[in-house]
CSV table of N, CA and C in Angstrom, one decimal:
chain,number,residue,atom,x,y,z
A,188,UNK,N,52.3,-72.6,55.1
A,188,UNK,CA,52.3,-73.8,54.4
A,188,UNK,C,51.8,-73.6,53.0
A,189,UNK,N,52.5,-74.0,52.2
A,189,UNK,CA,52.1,-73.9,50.4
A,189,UNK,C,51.4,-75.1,50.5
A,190,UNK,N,50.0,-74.8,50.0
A,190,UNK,CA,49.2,-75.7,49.6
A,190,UNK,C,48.5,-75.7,48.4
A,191,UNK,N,48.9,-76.8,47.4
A,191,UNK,CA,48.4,-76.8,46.2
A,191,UNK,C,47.0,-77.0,45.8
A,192,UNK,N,46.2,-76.1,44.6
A,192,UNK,CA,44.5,-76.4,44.6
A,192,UNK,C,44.5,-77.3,44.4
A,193,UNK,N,43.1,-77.6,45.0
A,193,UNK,CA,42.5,-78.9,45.1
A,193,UNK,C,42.6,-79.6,43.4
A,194,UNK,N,43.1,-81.1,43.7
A,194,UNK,CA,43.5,-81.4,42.4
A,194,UNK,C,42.3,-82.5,41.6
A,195,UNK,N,41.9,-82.2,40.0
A,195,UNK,CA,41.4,-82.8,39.5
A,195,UNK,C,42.0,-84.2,39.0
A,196,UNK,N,43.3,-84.2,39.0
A,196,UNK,CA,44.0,-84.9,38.7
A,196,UNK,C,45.1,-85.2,39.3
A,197,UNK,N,46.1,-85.9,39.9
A,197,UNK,CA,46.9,-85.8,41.2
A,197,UNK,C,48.1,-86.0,39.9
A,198,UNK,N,49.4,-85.4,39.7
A,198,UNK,CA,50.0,-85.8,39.0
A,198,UNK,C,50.8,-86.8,39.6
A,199,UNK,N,51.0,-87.6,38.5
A,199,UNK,CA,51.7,-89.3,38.8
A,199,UNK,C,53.0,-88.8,39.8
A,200,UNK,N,53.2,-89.9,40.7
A,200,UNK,CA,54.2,-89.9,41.3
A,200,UNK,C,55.7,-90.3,40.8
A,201,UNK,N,56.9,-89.9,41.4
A,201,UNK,CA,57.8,-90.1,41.2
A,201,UNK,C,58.2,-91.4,42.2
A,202,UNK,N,58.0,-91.3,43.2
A,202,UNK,CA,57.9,-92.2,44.7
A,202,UNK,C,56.8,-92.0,44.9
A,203,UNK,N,56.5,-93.6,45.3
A,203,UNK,CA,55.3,-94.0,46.2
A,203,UNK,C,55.8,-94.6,47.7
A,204,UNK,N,55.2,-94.3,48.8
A,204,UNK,CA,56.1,-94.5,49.8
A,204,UNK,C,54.4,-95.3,50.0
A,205,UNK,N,54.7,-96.9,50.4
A,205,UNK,CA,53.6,-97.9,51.3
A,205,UNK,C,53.9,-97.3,53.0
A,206,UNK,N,52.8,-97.1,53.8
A,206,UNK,CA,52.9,-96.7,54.7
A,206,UNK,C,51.5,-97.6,55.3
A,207,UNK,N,50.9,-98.5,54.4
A,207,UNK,CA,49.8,-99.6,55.1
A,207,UNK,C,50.2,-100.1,56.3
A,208,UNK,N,49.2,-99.4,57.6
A,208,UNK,CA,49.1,-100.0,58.5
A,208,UNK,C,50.3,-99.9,59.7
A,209,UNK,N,50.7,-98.3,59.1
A,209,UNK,CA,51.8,-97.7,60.1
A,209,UNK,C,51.1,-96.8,60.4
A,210,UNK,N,51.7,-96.2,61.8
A,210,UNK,CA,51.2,-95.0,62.4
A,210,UNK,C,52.2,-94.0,61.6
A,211,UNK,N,51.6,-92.7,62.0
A,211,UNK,CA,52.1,-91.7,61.1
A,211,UNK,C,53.2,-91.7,61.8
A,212,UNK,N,54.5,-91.9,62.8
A,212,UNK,CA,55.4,-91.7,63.4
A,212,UNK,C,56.7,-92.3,62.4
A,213,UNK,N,56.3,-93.5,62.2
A,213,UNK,CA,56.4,-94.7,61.5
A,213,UNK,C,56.8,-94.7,59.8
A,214,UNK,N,55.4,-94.1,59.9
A,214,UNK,CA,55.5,-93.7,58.8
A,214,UNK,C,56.1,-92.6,57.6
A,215,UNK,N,55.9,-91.5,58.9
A,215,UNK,CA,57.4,-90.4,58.6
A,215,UNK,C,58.7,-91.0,58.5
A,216,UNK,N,59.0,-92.2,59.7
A,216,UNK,CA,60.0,-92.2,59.5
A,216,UNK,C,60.7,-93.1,57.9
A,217,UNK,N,59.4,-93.4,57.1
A,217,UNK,CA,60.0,-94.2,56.2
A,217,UNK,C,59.9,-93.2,54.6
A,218,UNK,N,58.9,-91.9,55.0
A,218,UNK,CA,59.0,-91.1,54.0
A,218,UNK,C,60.6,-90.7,54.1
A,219,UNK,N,60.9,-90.4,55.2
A,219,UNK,CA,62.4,-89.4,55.4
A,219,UNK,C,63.5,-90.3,55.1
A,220,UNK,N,63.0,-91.8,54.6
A,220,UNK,CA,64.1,-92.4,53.8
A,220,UNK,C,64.2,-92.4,52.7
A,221,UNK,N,62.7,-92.4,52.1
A,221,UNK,CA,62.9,-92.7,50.3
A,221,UNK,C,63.2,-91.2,50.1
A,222,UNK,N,63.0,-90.2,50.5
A,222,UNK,CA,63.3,-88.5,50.1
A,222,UNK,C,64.1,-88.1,50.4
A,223,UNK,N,65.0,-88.4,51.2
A,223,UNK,CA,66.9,-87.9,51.5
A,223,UNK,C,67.6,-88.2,50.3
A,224,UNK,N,67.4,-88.3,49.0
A,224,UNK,CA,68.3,-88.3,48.0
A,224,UNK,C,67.1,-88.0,47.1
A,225,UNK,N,66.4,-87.6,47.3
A,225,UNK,CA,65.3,-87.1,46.2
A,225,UNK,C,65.5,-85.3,45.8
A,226,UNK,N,65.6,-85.2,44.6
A,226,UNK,CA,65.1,-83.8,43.4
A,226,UNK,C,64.1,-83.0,44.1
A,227,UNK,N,64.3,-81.5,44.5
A,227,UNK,CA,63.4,-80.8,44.5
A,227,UNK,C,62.4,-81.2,43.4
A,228,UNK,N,60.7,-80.9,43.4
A,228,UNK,CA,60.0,-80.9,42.6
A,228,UNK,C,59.6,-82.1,42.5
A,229,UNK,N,60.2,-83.2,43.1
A,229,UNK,CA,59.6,-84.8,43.2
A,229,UNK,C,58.4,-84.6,43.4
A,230,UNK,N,57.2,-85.2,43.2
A,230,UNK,CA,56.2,-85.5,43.5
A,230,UNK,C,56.0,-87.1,43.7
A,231,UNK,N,55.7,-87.2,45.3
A,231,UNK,CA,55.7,-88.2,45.9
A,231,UNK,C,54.0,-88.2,46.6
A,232,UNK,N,53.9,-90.0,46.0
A,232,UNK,CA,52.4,-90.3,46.8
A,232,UNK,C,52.5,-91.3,48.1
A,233,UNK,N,52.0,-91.3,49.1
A,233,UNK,CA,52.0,-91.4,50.3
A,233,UNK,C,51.2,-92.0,50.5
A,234,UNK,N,50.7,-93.3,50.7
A,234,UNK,CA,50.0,-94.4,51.0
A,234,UNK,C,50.1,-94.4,52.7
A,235,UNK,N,48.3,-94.4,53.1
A,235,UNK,CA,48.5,-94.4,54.5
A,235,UNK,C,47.3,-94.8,55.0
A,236,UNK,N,47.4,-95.6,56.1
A,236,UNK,CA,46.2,-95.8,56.9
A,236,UNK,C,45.6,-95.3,58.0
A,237,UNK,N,46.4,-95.1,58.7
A,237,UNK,CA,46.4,-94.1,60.0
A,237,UNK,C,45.4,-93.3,60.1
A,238,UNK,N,44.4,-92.9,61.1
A,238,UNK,CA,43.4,-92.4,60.8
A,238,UNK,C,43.9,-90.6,60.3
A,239,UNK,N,45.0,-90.6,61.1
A,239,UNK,CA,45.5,-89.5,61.9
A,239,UNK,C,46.4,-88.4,60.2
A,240,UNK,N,46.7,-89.5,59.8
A,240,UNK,CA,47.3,-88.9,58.0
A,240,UNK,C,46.7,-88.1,57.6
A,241,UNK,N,45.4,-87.4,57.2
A,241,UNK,CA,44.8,-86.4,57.1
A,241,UNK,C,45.6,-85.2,57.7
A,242,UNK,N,45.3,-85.3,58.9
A,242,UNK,CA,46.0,-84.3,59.7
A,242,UNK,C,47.9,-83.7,59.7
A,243,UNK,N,48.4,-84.9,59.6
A,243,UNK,CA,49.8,-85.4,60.2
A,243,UNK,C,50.4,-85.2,59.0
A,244,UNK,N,50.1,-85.6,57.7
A,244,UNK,CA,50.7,-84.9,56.9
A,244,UNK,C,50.5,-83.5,56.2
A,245,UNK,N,49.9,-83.3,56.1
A,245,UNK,CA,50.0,-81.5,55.7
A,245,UNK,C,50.4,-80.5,57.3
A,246,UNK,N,50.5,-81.6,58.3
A,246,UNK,CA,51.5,-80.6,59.6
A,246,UNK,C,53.0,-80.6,58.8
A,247,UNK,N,53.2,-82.1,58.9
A,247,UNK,CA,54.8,-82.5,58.3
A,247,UNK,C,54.9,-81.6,57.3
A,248,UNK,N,54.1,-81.0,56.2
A,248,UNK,CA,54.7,-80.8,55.5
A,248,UNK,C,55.0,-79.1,55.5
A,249,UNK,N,53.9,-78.6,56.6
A,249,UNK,CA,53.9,-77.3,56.9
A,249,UNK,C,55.1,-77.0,57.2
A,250,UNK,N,55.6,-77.8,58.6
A,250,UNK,CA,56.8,-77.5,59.1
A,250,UNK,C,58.3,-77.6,58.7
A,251,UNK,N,57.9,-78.7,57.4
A,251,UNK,CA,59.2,-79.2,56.5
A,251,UNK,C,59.5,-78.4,54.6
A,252,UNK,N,58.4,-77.6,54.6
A,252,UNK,CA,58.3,-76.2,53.7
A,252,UNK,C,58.1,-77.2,52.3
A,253,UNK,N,57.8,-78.9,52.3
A,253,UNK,CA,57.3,-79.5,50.8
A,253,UNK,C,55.7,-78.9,50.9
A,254,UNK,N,55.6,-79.1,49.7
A,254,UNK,CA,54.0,-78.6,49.1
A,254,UNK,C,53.2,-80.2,49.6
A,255,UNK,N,52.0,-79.8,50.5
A,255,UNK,CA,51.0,-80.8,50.8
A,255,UNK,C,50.0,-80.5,49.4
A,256,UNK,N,50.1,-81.3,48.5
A,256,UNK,CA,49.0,-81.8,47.6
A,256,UNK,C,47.6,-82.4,47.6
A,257,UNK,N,47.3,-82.9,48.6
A,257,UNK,CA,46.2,-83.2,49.6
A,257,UNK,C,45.6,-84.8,48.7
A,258,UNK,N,44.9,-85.7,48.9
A,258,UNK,CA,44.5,-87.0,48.9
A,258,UNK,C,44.6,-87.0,47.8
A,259,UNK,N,44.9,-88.4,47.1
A,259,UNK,CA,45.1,-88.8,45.5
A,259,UNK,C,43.6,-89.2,45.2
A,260,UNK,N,42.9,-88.6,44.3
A,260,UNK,CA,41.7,-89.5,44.1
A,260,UNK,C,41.5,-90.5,43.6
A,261,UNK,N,40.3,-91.2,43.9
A,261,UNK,CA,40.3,-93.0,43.5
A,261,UNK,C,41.6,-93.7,44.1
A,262,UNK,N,42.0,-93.8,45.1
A,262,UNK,CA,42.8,-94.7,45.4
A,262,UNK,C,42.5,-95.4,46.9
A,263,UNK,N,42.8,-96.4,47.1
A,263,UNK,CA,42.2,-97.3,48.2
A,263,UNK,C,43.3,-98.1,48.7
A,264,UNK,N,43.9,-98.4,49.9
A,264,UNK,CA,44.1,-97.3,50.7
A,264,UNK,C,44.0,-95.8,50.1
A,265,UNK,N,43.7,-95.0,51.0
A,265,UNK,CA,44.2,-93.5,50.3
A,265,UNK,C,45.8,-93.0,50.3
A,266,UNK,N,46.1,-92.6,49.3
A,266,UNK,CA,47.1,-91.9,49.0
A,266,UNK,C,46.9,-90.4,49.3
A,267,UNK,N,47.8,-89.6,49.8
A,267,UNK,CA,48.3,-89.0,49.9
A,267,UNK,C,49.4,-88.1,49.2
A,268,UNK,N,49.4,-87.0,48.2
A,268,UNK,CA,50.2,-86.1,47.5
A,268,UNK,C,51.3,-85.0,48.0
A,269,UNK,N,52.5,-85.1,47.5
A,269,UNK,CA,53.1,-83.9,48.3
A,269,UNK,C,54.4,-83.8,47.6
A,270,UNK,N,54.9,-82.6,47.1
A,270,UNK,CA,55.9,-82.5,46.4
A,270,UNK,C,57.2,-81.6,47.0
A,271,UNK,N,58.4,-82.1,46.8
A,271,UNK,CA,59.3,-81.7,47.8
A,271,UNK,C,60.0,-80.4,47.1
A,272,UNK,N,59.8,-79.5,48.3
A,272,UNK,CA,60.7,-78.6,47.9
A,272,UNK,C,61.8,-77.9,48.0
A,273,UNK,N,62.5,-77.2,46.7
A,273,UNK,CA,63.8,-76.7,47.0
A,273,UNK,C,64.6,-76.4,48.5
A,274,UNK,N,63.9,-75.7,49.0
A,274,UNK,CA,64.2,-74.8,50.9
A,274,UNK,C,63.4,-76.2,51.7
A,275,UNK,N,63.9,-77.0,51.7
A,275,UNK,CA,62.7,-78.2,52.7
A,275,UNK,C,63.8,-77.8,54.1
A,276,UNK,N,63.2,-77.7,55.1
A,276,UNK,CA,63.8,-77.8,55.9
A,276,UNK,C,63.6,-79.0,56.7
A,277,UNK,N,64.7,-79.7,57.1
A,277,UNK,CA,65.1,-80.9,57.7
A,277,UNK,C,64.5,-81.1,59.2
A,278,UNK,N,64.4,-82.5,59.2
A,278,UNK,CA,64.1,-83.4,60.4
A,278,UNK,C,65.0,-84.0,61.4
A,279,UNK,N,65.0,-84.5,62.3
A,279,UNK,CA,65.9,-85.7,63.0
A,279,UNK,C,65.9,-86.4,62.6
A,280,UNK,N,66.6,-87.4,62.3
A,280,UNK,CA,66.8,-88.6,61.6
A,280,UNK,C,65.9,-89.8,62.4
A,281,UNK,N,65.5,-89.7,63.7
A,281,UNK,CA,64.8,-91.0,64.7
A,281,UNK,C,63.6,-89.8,65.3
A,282,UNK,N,63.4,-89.0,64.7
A,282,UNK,CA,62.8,-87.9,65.0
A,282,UNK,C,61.2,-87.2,64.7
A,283,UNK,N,61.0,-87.4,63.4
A,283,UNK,CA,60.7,-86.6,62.4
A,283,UNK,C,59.6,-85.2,62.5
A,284,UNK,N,59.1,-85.6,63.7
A,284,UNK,CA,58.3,-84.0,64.2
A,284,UNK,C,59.0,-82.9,64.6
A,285,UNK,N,60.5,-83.3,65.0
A,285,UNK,CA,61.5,-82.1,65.3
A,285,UNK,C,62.2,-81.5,64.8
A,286,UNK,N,62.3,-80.2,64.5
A,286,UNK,CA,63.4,-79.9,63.3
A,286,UNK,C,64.8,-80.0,63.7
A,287,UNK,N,66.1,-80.3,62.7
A,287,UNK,CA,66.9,-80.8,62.7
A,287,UNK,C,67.2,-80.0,63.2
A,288,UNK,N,68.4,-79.6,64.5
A,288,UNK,CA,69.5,-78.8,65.1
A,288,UNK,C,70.6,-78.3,64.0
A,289,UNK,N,70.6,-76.9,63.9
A,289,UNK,CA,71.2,-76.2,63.2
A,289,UNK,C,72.6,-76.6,63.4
């Protein structure tokens, strides 16, 4: 998993995906919409409430080869950082923990 240092400053997002008061399942499934026509190098912030977000996104992102940028500072809900990359490897479309069938 490429993980970016811990950041003093989270650079501004390109996409902000609201994810208030979705479970992470949910909530994948609504990142894996705004980012299917998204630029490698996007930097997208991830709004989340889920306790479980900590965890669940830097899995997602392990397994999907984007860079986990880890919590936006100062933000309430927390935001979450993560920038997509060139080789991302794909999901299921009703899926999002499983990788896509070759």
């Amino acid at each position: 998993m490429r993980v970016a240092q811990s950041l003093v400053a989270s650079p501004p997002p390109d996409i902000t995906v609201d994810g208030t008061g979705l479970l992470c399942v949910t909530l994948l499934l609504r990142l894996r919409k705004h980012i299917d026509t998204a630029a490698p190098g996007t930097v997208v912030h991830v709004i989340a409430t889920d306790p479980a977000a900590p965890l669940d996104l830097p899995a997602w992102c392990h397994m999907t080869d984007h860079a986990y940028l880890g919590p936006v500072p100062d933000t309430a809900p927390t935001a979450y950082g993560l920038q997509l990359a060139t080789s991302a490897r794909t999901t299921r479309a009703h899926a999002p923990w499983h990788p896509a069938t070759p």
